[in-house]
mmCIF file of C-alpha atoms in Angstrom:
data_model
loop_
_atom_site.group_PDB
_atom_site.id
_atom_site.type_symbol
_atom_site.label_atom_id
_atom_site.label_comp_id
_atom_site.label_asym_id
_atom_site.label_seq_id
_atom_site.Cartn_x
_atom_site.Cartn_y
_atom_site.Cartn_z
ATOM 1 C CA MET A 1 74.522 192.856 -62.404
ATOM 2 C CA SER A 2 72.817 190.239 -60.634
ATOM 3 C CA ILE A 3 74.170 189.225 -57.202
ATOM 4 C CA ALA A 4 72.537 186.612 -55.451
ATOM 5 C CA VAL A 5 73.223 186.360 -51.865
ATOM 6 C CA ASN A 6 72.489 182.852 -50.181
ATOM 7 C CA CYS A 7 72.092 182.348 -46.602
ATOM 8 C CA SER A 8 73.276 179.153 -45.944
ATOM 9 C CA GLN A 9 76.201 179.900 -47.707
ATOM 10 C CA LEU A 10 77.274 182.949 -45.768
ATOM 11 C CA GLN A 11 79.435 181.573 -43.296
ATOM 12 C CA SER A 12 82.042 180.016 -45.737
ATOM 13 C CA ILE A 13 83.076 183.071 -47.746
ATOM 14 C CA ALA A 14 86.173 185.047 -45.785
ATOM 15 C CA ARG A 15 86.961 187.929 -47.336
ATOM 16 C CA PRO A 16 88.165 190.747 -44.571
ATOM 17 C CA VAL A 17 86.005 193.375 -43.946
ATOM 18 C CA SER A 18 87.038 197.370 -43.313
ATOM 19 C CA PHE A 19 85.987 198.224 -39.909
ATOM 20 C CA THR A 20 86.793 201.935 -38.180
ATOM 21 C CA VAL A 21 89.080 200.861 -35.109
ATOM 22 C CA ILE A 22 89.980 203.690 -32.685
ATOM 23 C CA SER A 23 92.535 201.921 -30.376
ATOM 24 C CA PRO A 24 95.485 201.733 -31.502
ATOM 25 C CA ARG A 25 97.109 199.434 -28.586
ATOM 26 C CA CYS A 26 96.104 196.909 -25.929
ATOM 27 C CA PRO A 27 97.386 197.986 -23.381
ATOM 28 C CA VAL A 28 98.043 195.252 -20.024
ATOM 29 C CA THR A 29 95.282 196.551 -17.366
ATOM 30 C CA THR A 30 93.571 196.472 -13.740
ATOM 31 C CA LEU A 31 90.769 193.942 -13.274
ATOM 32 C CA ASP A 32 87.808 195.637 -14.700
ATOM 33 C CA THR A 33 85.983 196.709 -12.315
ATOM 34 C CA ASP A 34 82.561 198.022 -14.210
ATOM 35 C CA LEU A 35 80.985 194.573 -14.139
ATOM 36 C CA SER A 36 77.095 194.730 -12.454
ATOM 37 C CA ALA A 37 75.047 191.461 -11.383
ATOM 38 C CA LEU A 38 71.532 191.417 -13.480
ATOM 39 C CA ARG A 39 69.039 189.036 -12.715
ATOM 40 C CA VAL A 40 67.575 187.353 -15.477
ATOM 41 C CA VAL A 41 63.203 186.693 -15.419
ATOM 42 C CA ARG A 42 62.597 185.920 -17.892
ATOM 43 C CA ARG A 43 63.973 183.478 -21.514
ATOM 44 C CA THR A 44 61.420 182.533 -24.640
ATOM 45 C CA GLN A 45 63.035 180.718 -26.809
ATOM 46 C CA ARG A 46 62.670 183.242 -30.394
ATOM 47 C CA ALA A 47 64.363 180.135 -33.334
ATOM 48 C CA ALA A 48 65.637 176.601 -32.726
ATOM 49 C CA ALA A 49 68.697 177.743 -31.575
ATOM 50 C CA ILE A 50 67.812 181.452 -30.333
ATOM 51 C CA VAL A 51 67.141 182.183 -26.827
ATOM 52 C CA GLU A 52 66.205 185.744 -25.846
ATOM 53 C CA PHE A 53 66.734 186.944 -21.966
ATOM 54 C CA GLU A 54 65.599 189.753 -20.181
ATOM 55 C CA LEU A 55 67.776 191.580 -17.650
ATOM 56 C CA VAL A 56 66.837 193.390 -14.762
ATOM 57 C CA ALA A 57 68.740 195.123 -11.472
ATOM 58 C CA PRO A 58 67.738 193.094 -8.618
ATOM 59 C CA ASP A 59 66.460 195.687 -6.804
ATOM 60 C CA GLY A 60 64.603 197.028 -10.094
ATOM 61 C CA ALA A 61 67.388 200.363 -10.598
ATOM 62 C CA PRO A 62 66.567 201.385 -14.173
ATOM 63 C CA LEU A 63 69.618 200.025 -16.468
ATOM 64 C CA PRO A 64 72.446 203.094 -17.779
ATOM 65 C CA ARG A 65 71.513 203.790 -21.230
ATOM 66 C CA HIS A 66 71.874 202.273 -24.221
ATOM 67 C CA ALA A 67 71.710 203.883 -28.534
ATOM 68 C CA PRO A 68 70.153 201.462 -31.343
ATOM 69 C CA GLY A 69 72.633 199.022 -32.203
ATOM 70 C CA ALA A 70 74.900 199.359 -28.955
ATOM 71 C CA HIS A 71 76.063 195.787 -27.380
ATOM 72 C CA LEU A 72 76.295 194.669 -23.983
ATOM 73 C CA PRO A 73 79.355 193.057 -23.116
ATOM 74 C CA VAL A 74 79.119 190.236 -20.585
ATOM 75 C CA VAL A 75 80.041 187.110 -18.968
ATOM 76 C CA ALA A 76 79.000 184.187 -19.434
ATOM 77 C CA PRO A 77 78.663 181.323 -16.834
ATOM 78 C CA ASN A 78 81.950 179.538 -18.245
ATOM 79 C CA GLY A 79 83.320 182.685 -17.854
ATOM 80 C CA MET A 80 83.762 183.505 -21.689
ATOM 81 C CA ARG A 81 83.633 187.731 -21.793
ATOM 82 C CA ARG A 82 80.491 187.577 -25.099
ATOM 83 C CA ASN A 83 79.206 190.979 -26.361
ATOM 84 C CA TYR A 84 75.158 190.835 -26.994
ATOM 85 C CA SER A 85 72.938 193.555 -29.100
ATOM 86 C CA ILE A 86 70.087 194.804 -27.171
ATOM 87 C CA VAL A 87 67.269 194.367 -29.189
ATOM 88 C CA ASN A 88 64.545 196.189 -26.970
ATOM 89 C CA PRO A 89 64.675 200.148 -27.770
ATOM 90 C CA PRO A 90 65.573 202.385 -26.070
ATOM 91 C CA PRO A 91 63.333 204.557 -23.455
ATOM 92 C CA ALA A 92 61.691 208.679 -24.612
ATOM 93 C CA PRO A 93 64.902 210.908 -23.578
ATOM 94 C CA ASP A 94 63.539 212.159 -20.297
ATOM 95 C CA ALA A 95 62.591 208.925 -19.037
ATOM 96 C CA GLY A 96 65.719 207.734 -17.607
ATOM 97 C CA GLY A 97 67.402 204.533 -18.244
ATOM 98 C CA PRO A 98 65.196 201.115 -19.036
ATOM 99 C CA ASP A 99 64.457 198.856 -17.057
ATOM 100 C CA GLN A 100 65.678 196.144 -18.572
ATOM 101 C CA TYR A 101 67.324 194.475 -21.386
ATOM 102 C CA LEU A 102 65.829 192.410 -24.342
ATOM 103 C CA ILE A 103 69.921 190.461 -25.645
ATOM 104 C CA ALA A 104 69.345 187.055 -28.269
ATOM 105 C CA VAL A 105 71.527 184.403 -28.119
ATOM 106 C CA LYS A 106 72.356 182.264 -30.605
ATOM 107 C CA ARG A 107 73.447 178.476 -29.702
ATOM 108 C CA GLU A 108 76.758 177.322 -32.450
ATOM 109 C CA ALA A 109 76.621 173.372 -32.015
ATOM 110 C CA ASP A 110 78.966 171.888 -30.204
ATOM 111 C CA GLY A 111 82.677 171.926 -31.447
ATOM 112 C CA VAL A 112 82.459 175.067 -33.219
ATOM 113 C CA GLY A 113 83.264 178.475 -31.143
ATOM 114 C CA ARG A 114 84.324 178.485 -27.401
ATOM 115 C CA GLY A 115 81.470 177.220 -26.191
ATOM 116 C CA GLY A 116 79.778 180.817 -25.105
ATOM 117 C CA SER A 117 76.947 181.084 -26.820
ATOM 118 C CA ALA A 118 76.643 177.202 -25.635
ATOM 119 C CA SER A 119 76.621 178.467 -22.413
ATOM 120 C CA MET A 120 74.278 181.443 -21.574
ATOM 121 C CA VAL A 121 71.253 178.871 -23.827
ATOM 122 C CA ASP A 122 72.202 175.638 -21.873
ATOM 123 C CA GLU A 123 73.134 177.356 -18.049
ATOM 124 C CA LEU A 124 70.986 180.516 -17.947
ATOM 125 C CA VAL A 125 67.179 179.903 -16.193
ATOM 126 C CA GLU A 126 64.643 182.164 -15.265
ATOM 127 C CA GLY A 127 66.382 183.540 -11.572
ATOM 128 C CA SER A 128 69.762 183.215 -12.714
ATOM 129 C CA THR A 129 72.284 186.578 -11.696
ATOM 130 C CA LEU A 130 74.333 187.458 -15.206
ATOM 131 C CA MET A 131 77.609 189.740 -14.732
ATOM 132 C CA VAL A 132 77.738 192.519 -17.276
ATOM 133 C CA GLY A 133 79.510 195.373 -18.216
ATOM 134 C CA LYS A 134 77.249 198.985 -19.452
ATOM 135 C CA PRO A 135 76.479 199.285 -23.208
ATOM 136 C CA VAL A 136 78.481 200.396 -25.963
ATOM 137 C CA ASP A 137 77.621 202.243 -29.121
ATOM 138 C CA GLY A 138 79.586 200.370 -31.345
ATOM 139 C CA PHE A 139 77.326 200.621 -34.084
ATOM 140 C CA PRO A 140 75.774 203.461 -33.878
ATOM 141 C CA LEU A 141 72.534 205.734 -36.058
ATOM 142 C CA VAL A 142 74.112 208.682 -37.597
ATOM 143 C CA ASP A 143 71.901 212.253 -36.922
ATOM 144 C CA ASP A 144 71.657 213.185 -40.265
ATOM 145 C CA ALA A 145 71.134 210.061 -42.394
ATOM 146 C CA ARG A 146 67.483 210.555 -44.744
ATOM 147 C CA ALA A 147 67.235 207.624 -45.038
ATOM 148 C CA LEU A 148 67.946 204.359 -43.999
ATOM 149 C CA ILE A 149 68.663 200.484 -45.370
ATOM 150 C CA LEU A 150 69.245 198.071 -42.978
ATOM 151 C CA ILE A 151 70.559 194.109 -44.190
ATOM 152 C CA ALA A 152 70.460 191.799 -41.854
ATOM 153 C CA GLY A 153 71.047 188.659 -41.892
ATOM 154 C CA GLY A 154 70.132 185.198 -39.756
ATOM 155 C CA ILE A 155 71.454 187.232 -35.580
ATOM 156 C CA GLY A 156 72.561 189.911 -37.355
ATOM 157 C CA ILE A 157 68.688 190.817 -36.867
ATOM 158 C CA THR A 158 69.076 191.813 -33.044
ATOM 159 C CA PRO A 159 71.113 195.299 -33.961
ATOM 160 C CA ILE A 160 69.353 195.792 -36.599
ATOM 161 C CA LEU A 161 65.914 195.371 -35.322
ATOM 162 C CA CYS A 162 66.668 197.831 -32.279
ATOM 163 C CA MET A 163 66.862 200.213 -34.769
ATOM 164 C CA ALA A 164 64.350 199.921 -36.763
ATOM 165 C CA ARG A 165 61.695 199.924 -33.459
ATOM 166 C CA THR A 166 63.493 202.621 -32.325
ATOM 167 C CA LEU A 167 62.926 204.247 -35.703
ATOM 168 C CA LEU A 168 58.392 203.679 -36.028
ATOM 169 C CA GLN A 169 58.785 204.239 -31.788
ATOM 170 C CA ARG A 170 60.147 208.289 -32.002
ATOM 171 C CA HIS A 171 57.646 208.777 -35.021
ATOM 172 C CA ALA A 172 54.676 207.181 -33.020
ATOM 173 C CA SER A 173 55.782 209.228 -29.550
ATOM 174 C CA GLY A 174 56.252 212.886 -31.649
ATOM 175 C CA GLU A 175 60.289 212.907 -30.487
ATOM 176 C CA CYS A 176 60.446 213.347 -34.676
ATOM 177 C CA ALA A 177 59.926 213.483 -37.474
ATOM 178 C CA ALA A 178 59.432 209.786 -39.576
ATOM 179 C CA LEU A 179 63.236 209.127 -41.099
ATOM 180 C CA PRO A 180 62.080 205.912 -43.349
ATOM 181 C CA PHE A 181 64.061 203.567 -43.577
ATOM 182 C CA GLN A 182 63.708 199.670 -45.742
ATOM 183 C CA LEU A 183 64.570 196.694 -44.105
ATOM 184 C CA HIS A 184 65.773 193.576 -45.143
ATOM 185 C CA TYR A 185 66.570 190.313 -43.509
ATOM 186 C CA LEU A 186 67.821 188.157 -43.931
ATOM 187 C CA ALA A 187 67.487 183.782 -43.480
ATOM 188 C CA ARG A 188 67.235 180.710 -44.701
ATOM 189 C CA ASP A 189 64.148 179.214 -42.910
ATOM 190 C CA ALA A 190 61.347 180.072 -40.408
ATOM 191 C CA ALA A 191 61.961 177.546 -38.253
ATOM 192 C CA THR A 192 65.932 179.710 -37.343
ATOM 193 C CA ALA A 193 64.659 183.559 -37.848
ATOM 194 C CA ALA A 194 63.847 184.725 -34.498
ATOM 195 C CA TYR A 195 61.171 187.427 -35.383
ATOM 196 C CA ALA A 196 60.780 187.197 -38.081
ATOM 197 C CA ASP A 197 57.037 187.769 -37.459
ATOM 198 C CA GLU A 198 57.304 190.808 -36.075
ATOM 199 C CA VAL A 199 59.675 192.359 -39.077
ATOM 200 C CA ALA A 200 57.237 190.831 -41.415
ATOM 201 C CA ALA A 201 54.316 192.853 -39.718
ATOM 202 C CA MET A 202 55.610 196.046 -39.831
ATOM 203 C CA GLY A 203 55.375 195.584 -43.898
ATOM 204 C CA THR A 204 54.777 199.300 -45.141
ATOM 205 C CA LYS A 205 54.250 201.796 -43.484
ATOM 206 C CA THR A 206 52.801 204.851 -45.634
ATOM 207 C CA ALA A 207 52.655 207.182 -42.569
ATOM 208 C CA THR A 208 56.933 206.409 -42.627
ATOM 209 C CA GLY A 209 58.442 205.927 -45.601
ATOM 210 C CA SER A 210 59.085 202.473 -44.596
ATOM 211 C CA GLN A 211 59.250 199.376 -46.279
ATOM 212 C CA ALA A 212 60.352 195.157 -44.654
ATOM 213 C CA GLN A 213 60.819 192.132 -45.750
ATOM 214 C CA VAL A 214 61.841 188.698 -45.008
ATOM 215 C CA HIS A 215 63.564 186.642 -47.648
ATOM 216 C CA PHE A 216 64.519 182.820 -46.935
ATOM 217 C CA ASP A 217 65.763 180.849 -49.465
ATOM 218 C CA GLY A 218 65.951 177.320 -48.098
ATOM 219 C CA GLY A 219 69.492 176.664 -48.365
ATOM 220 C CA ASP A 220 69.024 177.403 -52.450
ATOM 221 C CA PRO A 221 71.642 179.761 -53.986
ATOM 222 C CA ALA A 222 69.120 179.808 -56.792
ATOM 223 C CA ALA A 223 66.587 181.401 -54.376
ATOM 224 C CA GLY A 224 69.501 184.010 -52.757
ATOM 225 C CA LEU A 225 68.099 187.333 -52.338
ATOM 226 C CA ASP A 226 69.287 190.285 -55.314
ATOM 227 C CA LEU A 227 70.754 193.094 -53.237
ATOM 228 C CA TRP A 228 71.898 194.816 -56.463
ATOM 229 C CA PRO A 229 68.719 196.772 -57.377
ATOM 230 C CA LEU A 230 68.772 198.026 -53.901
ATOM 231 C CA LEU A 231 72.049 199.431 -53.955
ATOM 232 C CA GLU A 232 73.324 199.696 -57.410
ATOM 233 C CA ALA A 233 72.021 203.817 -57.333
ATOM 234 C CA PRO A 234 73.785 205.359 -54.271
ATOM 235 C CA ARG A 235 71.137 208.056 -52.877
ATOM 236 C CA ALA A 236 71.940 211.070 -51.082
ATOM 237 C CA GLY A 237 71.242 211.340 -47.643
ATOM 238 C CA THR A 238 70.981 207.451 -47.750
ATOM 239 C CA HIS A 239 72.848 205.275 -44.862
ATOM 240 C CA VAL A 240 72.980 201.673 -45.145
ATOM 241 C CA TYR A 241 73.850 199.764 -41.844
ATOM 242 C CA CYS A 242 74.578 196.135 -42.023
ATOM 243 C CA CYS A 243 75.006 192.951 -39.899
ATOM 244 C CA GLY A 244 75.467 189.582 -40.378
ATOM 245 C CA PRO A 245 77.900 186.757 -40.775
ATOM 246 C CA THR A 246 80.907 187.863 -43.667
ATOM 247 C CA GLY A 247 79.674 185.964 -46.517
ATOM 248 C CA LEU A 248 76.655 188.983 -46.762
ATOM 249 C CA MET A 249 79.007 191.646 -45.532
ATOM 250 C CA ASP A 250 81.610 190.744 -48.371
ATOM 251 C CA ALA A 251 78.475 191.259 -51.119
ATOM 252 C CA VAL A 252 76.928 194.017 -49.374
ATOM 253 C CA ARG A 253 80.513 196.145 -48.659
ATOM 254 C CA ASP A 254 81.237 194.732 -52.473
ATOM 255 C CA MET A 255 78.006 196.451 -54.399
ATOM 256 C CA THR A 256 78.467 199.143 -51.736
ATOM 257 C CA GLY A 257 82.025 199.794 -53.426
ATOM 258 C CA HIS A 258 80.646 203.255 -55.083
ATOM 259 C CA TRP A 259 78.594 204.211 -52.249
ATOM 260 C CA ASN A 260 80.625 206.870 -49.831
ATOM 261 C CA PRO A 261 82.105 205.163 -47.176
ATOM 262 C CA SER A 262 81.044 207.081 -44.359
ATOM 263 C CA THR A 263 77.587 206.287 -45.542
ATOM 264 C CA ILE A 264 78.331 201.865 -45.205
ATOM 265 C CA HIS A 265 78.266 200.473 -41.330
ATOM 266 C CA PHE A 266 79.194 197.312 -40.756
ATOM 267 C CA GLU A 267 78.927 194.847 -37.266
ATOM 268 C CA SER A 268 80.244 191.291 -37.664
ATOM 269 C CA PHE A 269 79.072 189.044 -35.182
ATOM 270 C CA GLY A 270 82.594 186.491 -36.562
ATOM 271 C CA VAL A 271 85.358 185.801 -37.898
ATOM 272 C CA GLY A 272 83.695 183.713 -40.819
ATOM 273 C CA ASP A 273 85.192 179.813 -41.579
ATOM 274 C CA ALA A 274 87.294 178.686 -39.120
ATOM 275 C CA THR A 275 88.247 175.654 -41.772
ATOM 276 C CA GLN A 276 90.903 178.357 -43.192
ATOM 277 C CA PHE A 277 93.165 178.911 -40.608
ATOM 278 C CA GLU A 278 95.853 175.965 -39.349
ATOM 279 C CA PRO A 279 94.985 173.832 -36.457
ATOM 280 C CA ASN A 280 95.834 175.379 -32.972
ATOM 281 C CA GLN A 281 99.144 174.879 -32.175
ATOM 282 C CA ALA A 282 100.637 175.395 -28.524
ATOM 283 C CA PHE A 283 102.906 178.042 -28.052
ATOM 284 C CA GLN A 284 105.030 181.087 -25.674
ATOM 285 C CA VAL A 285 103.763 184.084 -25.495
ATOM 286 C CA ARG A 286 106.927 186.554 -23.613
ATOM 287 C CA LEU A 287 106.237 190.300 -22.945
ATOM 288 C CA ALA A 288 109.056 192.231 -23.526
ATOM 289 C CA ARG A 289 108.666 195.071 -21.289
ATOM 290 C CA ALA A 290 106.964 193.309 -18.842
ATOM 291 C CA GLY A 291 109.824 190.208 -18.562
ATOM 292 C CA ASP A 292 106.901 187.245 -18.234
ATOM 293 C CA ILE A 293 106.904 184.475 -20.443
ATOM 294 C CA ILE A 294 103.247 182.758 -20.282
ATOM 295 C CA PRO A 295 102.142 179.608 -22.686
ATOM 296 C CA VAL A 296 99.411 179.667 -24.708
ATOM 297 C CA ALA A 297 97.751 175.794 -24.444
ATOM 298 C CA VAL A 298 95.954 174.588 -27.669
ATOM 299 C CA ASP A 299 92.559 175.470 -26.232
ATOM 300 C CA GLU A 300 93.122 178.715 -25.216
ATOM 301 C CA SER A 301 93.533 182.752 -26.873
ATOM 302 C CA ILE A 302 96.280 184.753 -26.335
ATOM 303 C CA LEU A 303 93.573 186.850 -24.201
ATOM 304 C CA GLU A 304 92.918 184.095 -22.295
ATOM 305 C CA ALA A 305 96.840 182.718 -21.319
ATOM 306 C CA LEU A 306 97.470 186.658 -20.118
ATOM 307 C CA ARG A 307 94.405 186.943 -17.571
ATOM 308 C CA ASN A 308 94.707 183.681 -16.519
ATOM 309 C CA HIS A 309 98.544 185.309 -15.777
ATOM 310 C CA GLY A 310 97.244 188.113 -14.196
ATOM 311 C CA HIS A 311 98.089 190.377 -17.439
ATOM 312 C CA ARG A 312 94.510 192.187 -18.068
ATOM 313 C CA VAL A 313 94.056 193.424 -21.164
ATOM 314 C CA GLN A 314 91.665 196.055 -22.646
ATOM 315 C CA SER A 315 88.946 193.987 -25.480
ATOM 316 C CA SER A 316 85.333 194.488 -26.150
ATOM 317 C CA CYS A 317 84.469 191.436 -29.069
ATOM 318 C CA GLU A 318 86.608 188.604 -28.097
ATOM 319 C CA SER A 319 85.985 187.653 -31.673
ATOM 320 C CA GLY A 320 88.874 190.224 -33.703
ATOM 321 C CA THR A 321 85.886 192.355 -35.693
ATOM 322 C CA CYS A 322 86.297 195.291 -33.007
ATOM 323 C CA GLY A 323 90.250 195.970 -33.105
ATOM 324 C CA THR A 324 89.982 196.573 -28.739
ATOM 325 C CA CYS A 325 92.948 194.446 -28.347
ATOM 326 C CA ARG A 326 95.378 195.464 -30.808
ATOM 327 C CA SER A 327 98.696 194.486 -29.651
ATOM 328 C CA VAL A 328 102.532 195.199 -31.137
ATOM 329 C CA TYR A 329 104.381 192.227 -31.482
ATOM 330 C CA LEU A 330 107.989 192.289 -32.003
ATOM 331 C CA GLU A 331 109.022 188.729 -33.577
ATOM 332 C CA GLY A 332 106.918 185.120 -33.513
ATOM 333 C CA ASP A 333 105.345 183.663 -36.780
ATOM 334 C CA VAL A 334 101.779 185.180 -36.419
ATOM 335 C CA GLU A 335 98.388 183.516 -38.093
ATOM 336 C CA HIS A 336 96.187 186.320 -38.360
ATOM 337 C CA ARG A 337 92.645 185.502 -37.268
ATOM 338 C CA ASP A 338 90.817 189.222 -36.708
ATOM 339 C CA MET A 339 88.542 190.944 -39.894
ATOM 340 C CA VAL A 340 89.799 194.335 -38.605
ATOM 341 C CA LEU A 341 93.979 194.434 -39.716
ATOM 342 C CA ALA A 342 95.213 195.975 -43.110
ATOM 343 C CA GLU A 343 97.567 193.812 -45.006
ATOM 344 C CA GLU A 344 100.919 196.397 -44.134
ATOM 345 C CA GLU A 345 99.652 196.396 -40.179
ATOM 346 C CA LYS A 346 99.856 192.458 -39.536
ATOM 347 C CA ALA A 347 103.427 193.107 -39.608
ATOM 348 C CA GLU A 348 103.878 194.119 -36.895
ATOM 349 C CA GLN A 349 100.711 194.021 -35.050
ATOM 350 C CA LEU A 350 98.143 191.148 -33.242
ATOM 351 C CA MET A 351 94.420 191.168 -32.279
ATOM 352 C CA VAL A 352 94.972 189.468 -29.055
ATOM 353 C CA CYS A 353 91.557 187.105 -28.936
ATOM 354 C CA VAL A 354 91.260 185.169 -31.911
ATOM 355 C CA SER A 355 94.921 185.063 -33.162
ATOM 356 C CA ARG A 356 98.000 183.083 -33.023
ATOM 357 C CA ALA A 357 101.251 182.055 -33.119
ATOM 358 C CA ARG A 358 102.542 179.044 -35.962
ATOM 359 C CA GLY A 359 104.983 177.272 -32.759
ATOM 360 C CA GLY A 360 107.518 178.616 -30.758
ATOM 361 C CA GLU A 361 107.298 181.713 -29.750
ATOM 362 C CA LEU A 362 105.629 185.197 -29.910
ATOM 363 C CA VAL A 363 107.311 188.197 -28.278
ATOM 364 C CA LEU A 364 104.442 190.801 -27.382
ATOM 365 C CA ASP A 365 105.384 195.026 -26.508
ATOM 366 C CA LEU A 366 103.332 194.300 -23.336
#
């Protein structure tokens, strides 16, 4: 069996990916109170459309600790809520909190998405203030792994690189024995691949049993990396971590169907190709318990409309991938745009951050 993964075509594959979801329902809550202001002290161009931001506390105080693979909730300058993986490894357990967070933001092209990444890249300069929440450990390294296979596509390198940096740092400091890993970084070309030089420099480390490689396909499907030899035979104690576009995760999921599901871990940055959905229509949402009727504009999500009318809903990714804003609906024709719900769940649940009604009225159990 041979399956080549072509990085330039990953965005066009749109099969759903399974995620573990904790929140069964999305309650209406009060305004977020756990945000704090951090200062941008450095911005670094890491690739053609990717900028790294170094964030510190204005008073220089240590920041809340994070785990490798954790993401940082932020409020972009245009008000959009976004999550960005923290790239720098956490300090040693006895060292307190980190002095800074490093996050890397890929600026999506104009007209793609809702402008959160463009606002970050275009408006944040050194000296700017950014409102952030506490790190969220939604993509944790397991404690009992004997080896790791780390697979990253495009900007998905950010949590994966944090994991690799952490593992190497732990071994170098004597904090723990070496945990061998293989890191495979897939990208179109060097110009668009952040941190490619660092990953390539990791190479093969005999002392830790780790390997790292960068694969560029140049946009040629025939040059895509064949992951099947890597995933064909499950190995006891080995865990697979994958982060990147939908197509990459679908390919990895398909090739690991014979693995123990508890050893396969995914994190996504989006729901795939938006052209598969119908054009947005305006509609209205009625809250069955609160009694309010709220209009939702063509360029507005249900989540944003709820916020704009004083209703605060728990959310995290705001891209249809984490499940935090799962809500129950009682009536309405819903177009589901998330990557979380199983088919049987879609009959009565939706993710208010991305899914929409096909016109008319949508009644939520809120």
